[in-house]
Coordinates of C-alpha atoms and ligand atoms in Angstrom, one line a residue:
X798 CA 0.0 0.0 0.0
X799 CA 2.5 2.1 1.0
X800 CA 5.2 1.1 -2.4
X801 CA 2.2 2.0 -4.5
X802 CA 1.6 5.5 -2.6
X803 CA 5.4 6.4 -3.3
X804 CA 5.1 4.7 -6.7
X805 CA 2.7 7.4 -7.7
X806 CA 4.2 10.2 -6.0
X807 CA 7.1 9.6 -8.0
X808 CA 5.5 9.2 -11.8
X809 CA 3.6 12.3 -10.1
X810 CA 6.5 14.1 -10.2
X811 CA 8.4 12.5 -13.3
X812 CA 5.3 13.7 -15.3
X813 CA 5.6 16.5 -13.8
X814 CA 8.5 18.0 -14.4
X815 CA 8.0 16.5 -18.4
X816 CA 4.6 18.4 -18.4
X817 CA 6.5 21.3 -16.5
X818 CA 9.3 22.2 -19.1
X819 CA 6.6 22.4 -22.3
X820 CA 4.3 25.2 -19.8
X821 CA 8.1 26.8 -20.0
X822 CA 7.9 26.8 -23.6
X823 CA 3.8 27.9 -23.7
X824 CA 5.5 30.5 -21.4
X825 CA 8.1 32.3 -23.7
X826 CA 6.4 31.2 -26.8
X827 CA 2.1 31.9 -26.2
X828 CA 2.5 36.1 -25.0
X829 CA 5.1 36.9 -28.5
X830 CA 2.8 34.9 -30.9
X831 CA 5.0 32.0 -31.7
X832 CA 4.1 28.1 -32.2
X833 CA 4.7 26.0 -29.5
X834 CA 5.0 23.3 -31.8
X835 CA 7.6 24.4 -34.2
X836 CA 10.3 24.4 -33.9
X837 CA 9.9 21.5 -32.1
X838 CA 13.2 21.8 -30.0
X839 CA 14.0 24.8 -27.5
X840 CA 16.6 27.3 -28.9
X841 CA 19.0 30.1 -27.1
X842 CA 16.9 33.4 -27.5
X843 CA 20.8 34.6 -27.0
X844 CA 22.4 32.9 -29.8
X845 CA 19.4 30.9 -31.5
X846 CA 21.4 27.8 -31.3
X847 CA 18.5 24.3 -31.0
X848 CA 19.0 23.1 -27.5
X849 CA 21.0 19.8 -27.5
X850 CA 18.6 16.9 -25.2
X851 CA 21.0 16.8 -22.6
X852 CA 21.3 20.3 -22.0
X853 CA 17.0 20.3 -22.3
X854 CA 16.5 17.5 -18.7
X855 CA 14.5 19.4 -16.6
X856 CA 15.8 21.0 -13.3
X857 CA 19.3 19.1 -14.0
X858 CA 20.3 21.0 -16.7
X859 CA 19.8 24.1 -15.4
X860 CA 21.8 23.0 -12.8
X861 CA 24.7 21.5 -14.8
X862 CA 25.1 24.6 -16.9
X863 CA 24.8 26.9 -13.7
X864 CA 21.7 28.7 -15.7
X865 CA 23.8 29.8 -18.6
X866 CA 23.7 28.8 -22.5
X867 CA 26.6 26.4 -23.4
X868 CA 27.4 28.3 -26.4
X869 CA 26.5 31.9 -25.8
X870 CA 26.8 31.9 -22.0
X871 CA 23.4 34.2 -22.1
X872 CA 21.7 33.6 -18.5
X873 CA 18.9 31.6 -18.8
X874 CA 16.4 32.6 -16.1
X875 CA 16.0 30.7 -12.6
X876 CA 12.4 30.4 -14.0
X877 CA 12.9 27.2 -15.8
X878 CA 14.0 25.4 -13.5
X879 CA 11.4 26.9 -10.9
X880 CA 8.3 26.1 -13.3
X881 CA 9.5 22.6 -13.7
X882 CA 9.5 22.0 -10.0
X883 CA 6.2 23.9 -9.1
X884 CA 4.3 22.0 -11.6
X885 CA 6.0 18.7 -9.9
X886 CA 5.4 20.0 -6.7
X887 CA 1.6 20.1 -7.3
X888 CA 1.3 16.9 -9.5
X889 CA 2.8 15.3 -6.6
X890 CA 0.3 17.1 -3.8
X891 CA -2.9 16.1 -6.3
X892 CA -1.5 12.4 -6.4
X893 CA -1.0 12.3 -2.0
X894 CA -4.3 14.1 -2.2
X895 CA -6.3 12.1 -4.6
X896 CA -4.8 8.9 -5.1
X897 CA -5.3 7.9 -9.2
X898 CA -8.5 9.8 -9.5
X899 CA -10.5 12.2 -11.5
X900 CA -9.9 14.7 -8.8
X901 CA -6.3 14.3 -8.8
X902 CA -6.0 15.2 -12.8
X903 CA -8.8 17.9 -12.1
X904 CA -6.3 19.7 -9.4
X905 CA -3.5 18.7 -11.6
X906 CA -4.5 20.4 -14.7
X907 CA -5.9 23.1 -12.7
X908 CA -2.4 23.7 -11.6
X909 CA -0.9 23.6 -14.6
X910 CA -3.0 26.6 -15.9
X911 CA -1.9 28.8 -13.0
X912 CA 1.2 28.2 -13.7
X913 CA 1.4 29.3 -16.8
X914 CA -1.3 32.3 -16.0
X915 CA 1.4 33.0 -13.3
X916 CA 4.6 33.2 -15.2
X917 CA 3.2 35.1 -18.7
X918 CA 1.4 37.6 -16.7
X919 CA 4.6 38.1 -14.3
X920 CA 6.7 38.7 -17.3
X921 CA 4.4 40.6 -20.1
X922 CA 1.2 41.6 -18.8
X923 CA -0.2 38.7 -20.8
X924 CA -3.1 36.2 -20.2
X925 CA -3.0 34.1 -23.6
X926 CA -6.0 32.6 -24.4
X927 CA -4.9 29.5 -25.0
X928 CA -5.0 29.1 -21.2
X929 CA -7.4 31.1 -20.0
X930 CA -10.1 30.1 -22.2
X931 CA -8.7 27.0 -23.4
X932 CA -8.3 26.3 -19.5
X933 CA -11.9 27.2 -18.9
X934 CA -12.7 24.5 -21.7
X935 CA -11.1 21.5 -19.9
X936 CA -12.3 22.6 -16.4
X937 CA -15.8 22.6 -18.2
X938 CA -15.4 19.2 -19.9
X939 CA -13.8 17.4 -16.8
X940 CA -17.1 18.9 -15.1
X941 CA -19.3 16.8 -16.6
X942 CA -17.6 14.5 -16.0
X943 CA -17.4 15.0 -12.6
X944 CA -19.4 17.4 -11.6
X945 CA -18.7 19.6 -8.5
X946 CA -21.3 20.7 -6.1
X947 CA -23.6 23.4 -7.6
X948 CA -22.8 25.2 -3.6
X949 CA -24.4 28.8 -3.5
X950 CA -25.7 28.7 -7.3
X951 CA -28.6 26.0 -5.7
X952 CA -30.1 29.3 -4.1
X953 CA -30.5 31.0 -7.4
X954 CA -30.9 28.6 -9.8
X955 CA -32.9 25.0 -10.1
X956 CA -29.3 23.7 -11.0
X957 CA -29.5 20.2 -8.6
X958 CA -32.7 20.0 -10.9
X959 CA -30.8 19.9 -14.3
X960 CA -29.2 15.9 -13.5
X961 CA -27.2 16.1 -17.0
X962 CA -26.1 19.1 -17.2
X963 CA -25.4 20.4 -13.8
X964 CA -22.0 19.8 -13.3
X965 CA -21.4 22.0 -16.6
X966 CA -23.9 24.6 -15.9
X967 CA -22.5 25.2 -12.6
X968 CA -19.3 25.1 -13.9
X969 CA -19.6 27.6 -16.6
X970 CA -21.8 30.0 -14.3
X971 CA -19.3 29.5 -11.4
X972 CA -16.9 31.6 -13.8
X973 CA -19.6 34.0 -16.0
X974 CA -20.8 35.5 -12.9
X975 CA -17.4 36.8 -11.7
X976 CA -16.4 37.7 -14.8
X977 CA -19.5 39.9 -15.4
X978 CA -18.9 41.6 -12.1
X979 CA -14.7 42.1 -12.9
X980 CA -16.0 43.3 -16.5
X981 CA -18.7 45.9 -14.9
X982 CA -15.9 47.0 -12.3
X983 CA -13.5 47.7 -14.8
X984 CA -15.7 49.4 -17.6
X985 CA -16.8 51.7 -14.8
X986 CA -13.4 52.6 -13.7
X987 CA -12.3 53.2 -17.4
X988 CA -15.3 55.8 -17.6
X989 CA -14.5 57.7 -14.0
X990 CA -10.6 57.6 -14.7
X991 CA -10.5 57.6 -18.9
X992 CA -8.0 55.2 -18.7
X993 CA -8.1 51.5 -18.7
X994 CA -7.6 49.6 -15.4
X995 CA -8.3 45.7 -15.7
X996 CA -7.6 43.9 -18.9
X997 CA -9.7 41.6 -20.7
X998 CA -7.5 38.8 -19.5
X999 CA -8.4 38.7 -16.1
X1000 CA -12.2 38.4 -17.3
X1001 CA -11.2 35.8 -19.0
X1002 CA -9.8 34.2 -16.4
X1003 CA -12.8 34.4 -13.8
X1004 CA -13.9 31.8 -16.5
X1005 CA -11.0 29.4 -16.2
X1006 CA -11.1 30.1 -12.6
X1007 CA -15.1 29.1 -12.2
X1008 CA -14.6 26.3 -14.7
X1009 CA -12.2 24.4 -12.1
X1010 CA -13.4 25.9 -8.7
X1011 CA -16.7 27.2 -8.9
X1012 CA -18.6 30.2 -7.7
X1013 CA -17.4 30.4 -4.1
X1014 CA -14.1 28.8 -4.9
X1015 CA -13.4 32.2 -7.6
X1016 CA -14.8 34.6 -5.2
X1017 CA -12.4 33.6 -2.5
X1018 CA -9.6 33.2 -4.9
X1019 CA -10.1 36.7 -5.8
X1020 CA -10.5 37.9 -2.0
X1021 CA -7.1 35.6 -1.6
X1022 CA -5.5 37.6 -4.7
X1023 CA -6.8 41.2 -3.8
X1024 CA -5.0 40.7 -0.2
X1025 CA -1.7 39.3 -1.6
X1026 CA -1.5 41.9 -4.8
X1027 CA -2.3 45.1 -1.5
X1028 CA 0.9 43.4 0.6
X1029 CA 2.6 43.2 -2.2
X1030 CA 2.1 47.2 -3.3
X1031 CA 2.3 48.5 0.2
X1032 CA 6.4 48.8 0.5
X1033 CA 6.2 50.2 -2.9
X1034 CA 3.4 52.6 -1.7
X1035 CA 5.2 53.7 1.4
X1036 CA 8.3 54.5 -1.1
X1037 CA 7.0 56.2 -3.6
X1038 CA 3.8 57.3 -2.6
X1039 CA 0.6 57.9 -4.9
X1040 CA 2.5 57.5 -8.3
X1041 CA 3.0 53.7 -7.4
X1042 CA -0.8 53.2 -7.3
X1043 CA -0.6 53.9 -11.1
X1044 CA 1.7 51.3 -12.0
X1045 CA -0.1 48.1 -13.3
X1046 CA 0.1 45.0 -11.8
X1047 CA -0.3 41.8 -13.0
X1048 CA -3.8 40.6 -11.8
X1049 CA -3.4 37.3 -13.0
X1050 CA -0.4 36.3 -11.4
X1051 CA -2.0 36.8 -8.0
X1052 CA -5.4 35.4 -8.9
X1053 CA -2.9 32.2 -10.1
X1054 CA -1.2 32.4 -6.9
X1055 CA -4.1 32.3 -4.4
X1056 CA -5.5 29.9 -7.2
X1057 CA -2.3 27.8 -6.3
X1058 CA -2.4 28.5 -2.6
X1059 CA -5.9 27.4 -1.9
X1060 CA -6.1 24.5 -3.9
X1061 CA -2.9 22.9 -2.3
X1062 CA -3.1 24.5 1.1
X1063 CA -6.8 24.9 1.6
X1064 CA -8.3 22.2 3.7
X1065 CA -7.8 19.1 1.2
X1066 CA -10.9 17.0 -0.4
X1067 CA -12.0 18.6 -3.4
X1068 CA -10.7 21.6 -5.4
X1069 CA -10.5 24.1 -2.6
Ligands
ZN1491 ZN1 23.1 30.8 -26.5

């Protein structure tokens, strides 16, 4: 019982780190419009030379080469390695968590997303779509197929009373509630200040967000996100005073953090 426990723990992470080094790829490649398929191998953005297998093993490589380029010697950023072992990280908590189970790939996948969401936003202010609403789109189809509990949507809708669809319709309202209100917020503030304050990104990802965790789980996730993102302005607040206020920060990396937070941390059972 206990060989098979480790046994998964460690495909858990194996797969991770695999699954973890393409989201690196999705993450350089998705926010400046190039294929993630082609070319098929990694190259230096330094000296454009194809990345050679050995130098491409997750986490070890970046090790070996001390995060440099073997040719060029251009640094290669600590997040490489980083995303490789987050997304292991949480492969392996779903697998502990959930044993082989639908839940387990749910949270799995779920993490995945927010990883990604994490790193692009972090970097260049981008949400690509490919995983916020292509994220929304597998939280909706792994909802039918197990659905979640329809939780505070019961009070307003017959949705316990829709036996097929329930898990999807909950699902899918879960995220288009949130997103309405994040959409009405912003469009407001755009018309008091004249200048834009939220981007469509983050509306977006209400959907991925209420696709995987569901009404209450997004509304916390953005409480969770809206305390992190004010810690994390306040020293730069006390600095610089009111002119910080105006910077932009990247939304979706906090959402994606408290996303990551709650679901791993958060009293265990289902997604958060
Ligand atoms: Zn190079």
């Amino acid at each position: 019982m206990l060989d098979d426990t480790v046994a998964l723990a460690v495909l858990a992470a194996l797969a991770g780190l695999l699954i973890g080094s393409y989201l690196n790829v999705c993450i350089y490649r998705l926010p400046r419009d190039f294929s993630t398929a082609y070319p098929r191998r990694s190259f230096c953005p330094g000296c454009g030379q194809l990345v050679a297998w050995y130098d491409n093993v997750p986490v070890v490589s970046w090790l070996l080469l001390r995060g440099r380029c073997r040719h060029c010697r251009t640094s290669i950023s600590a997040r490489y390695a980083l995303v490789e072992l987050l997304t292991a990280a949480t492969f392996v908590s779903a697998a502990l968590q959930h044993g082989a189970t639908g839940e387990a790939l749910r949270l799995a996948l779920f993490s995945a997303v927010m990883i990604v969401l994490l790193f692009t936003d972090l970097e260049t202010f981008i949400l690509p779509d490919e995983f916020t609403l292509g994220g929304a789109a597998v939280g909706w189809a792994l909802a039918t197929l197990w659905p979640r509990p329809a939780g505070l949507l019961a009070l307003f809708l017959p949705v316990d009373r829709l036996p097929a669809g329930e898990g999807l319709l909950s699902s899918v309202l879960g995220g288009a509630i949130p997103a309405a209100m994040l959409w009405s917020i912003g469009a407001a503030y755009e018309r008091l200040r004249g200048r834009e304050g939220l981007g469509f990104g983050d509306v977006k990802m209400m959907l991925t967000l209420g696709a995987f965790v569901g009404l209450e789980g997004t509304l916390l996730t953005v409480a969770v996100a809206g305390v992190l993102g004010s810690l994390a302005a306040l020293p730069r607040l006390i600095l610089r005073g009111r002119s910080a206020m105006l910077d932009e920060m990247p939304l979706g990396s906090f959402l994606a953090f408290a996303g990551l937070l709650l679901a791993h941390l958060g009293r265990s059972g289902r997604l958060y």
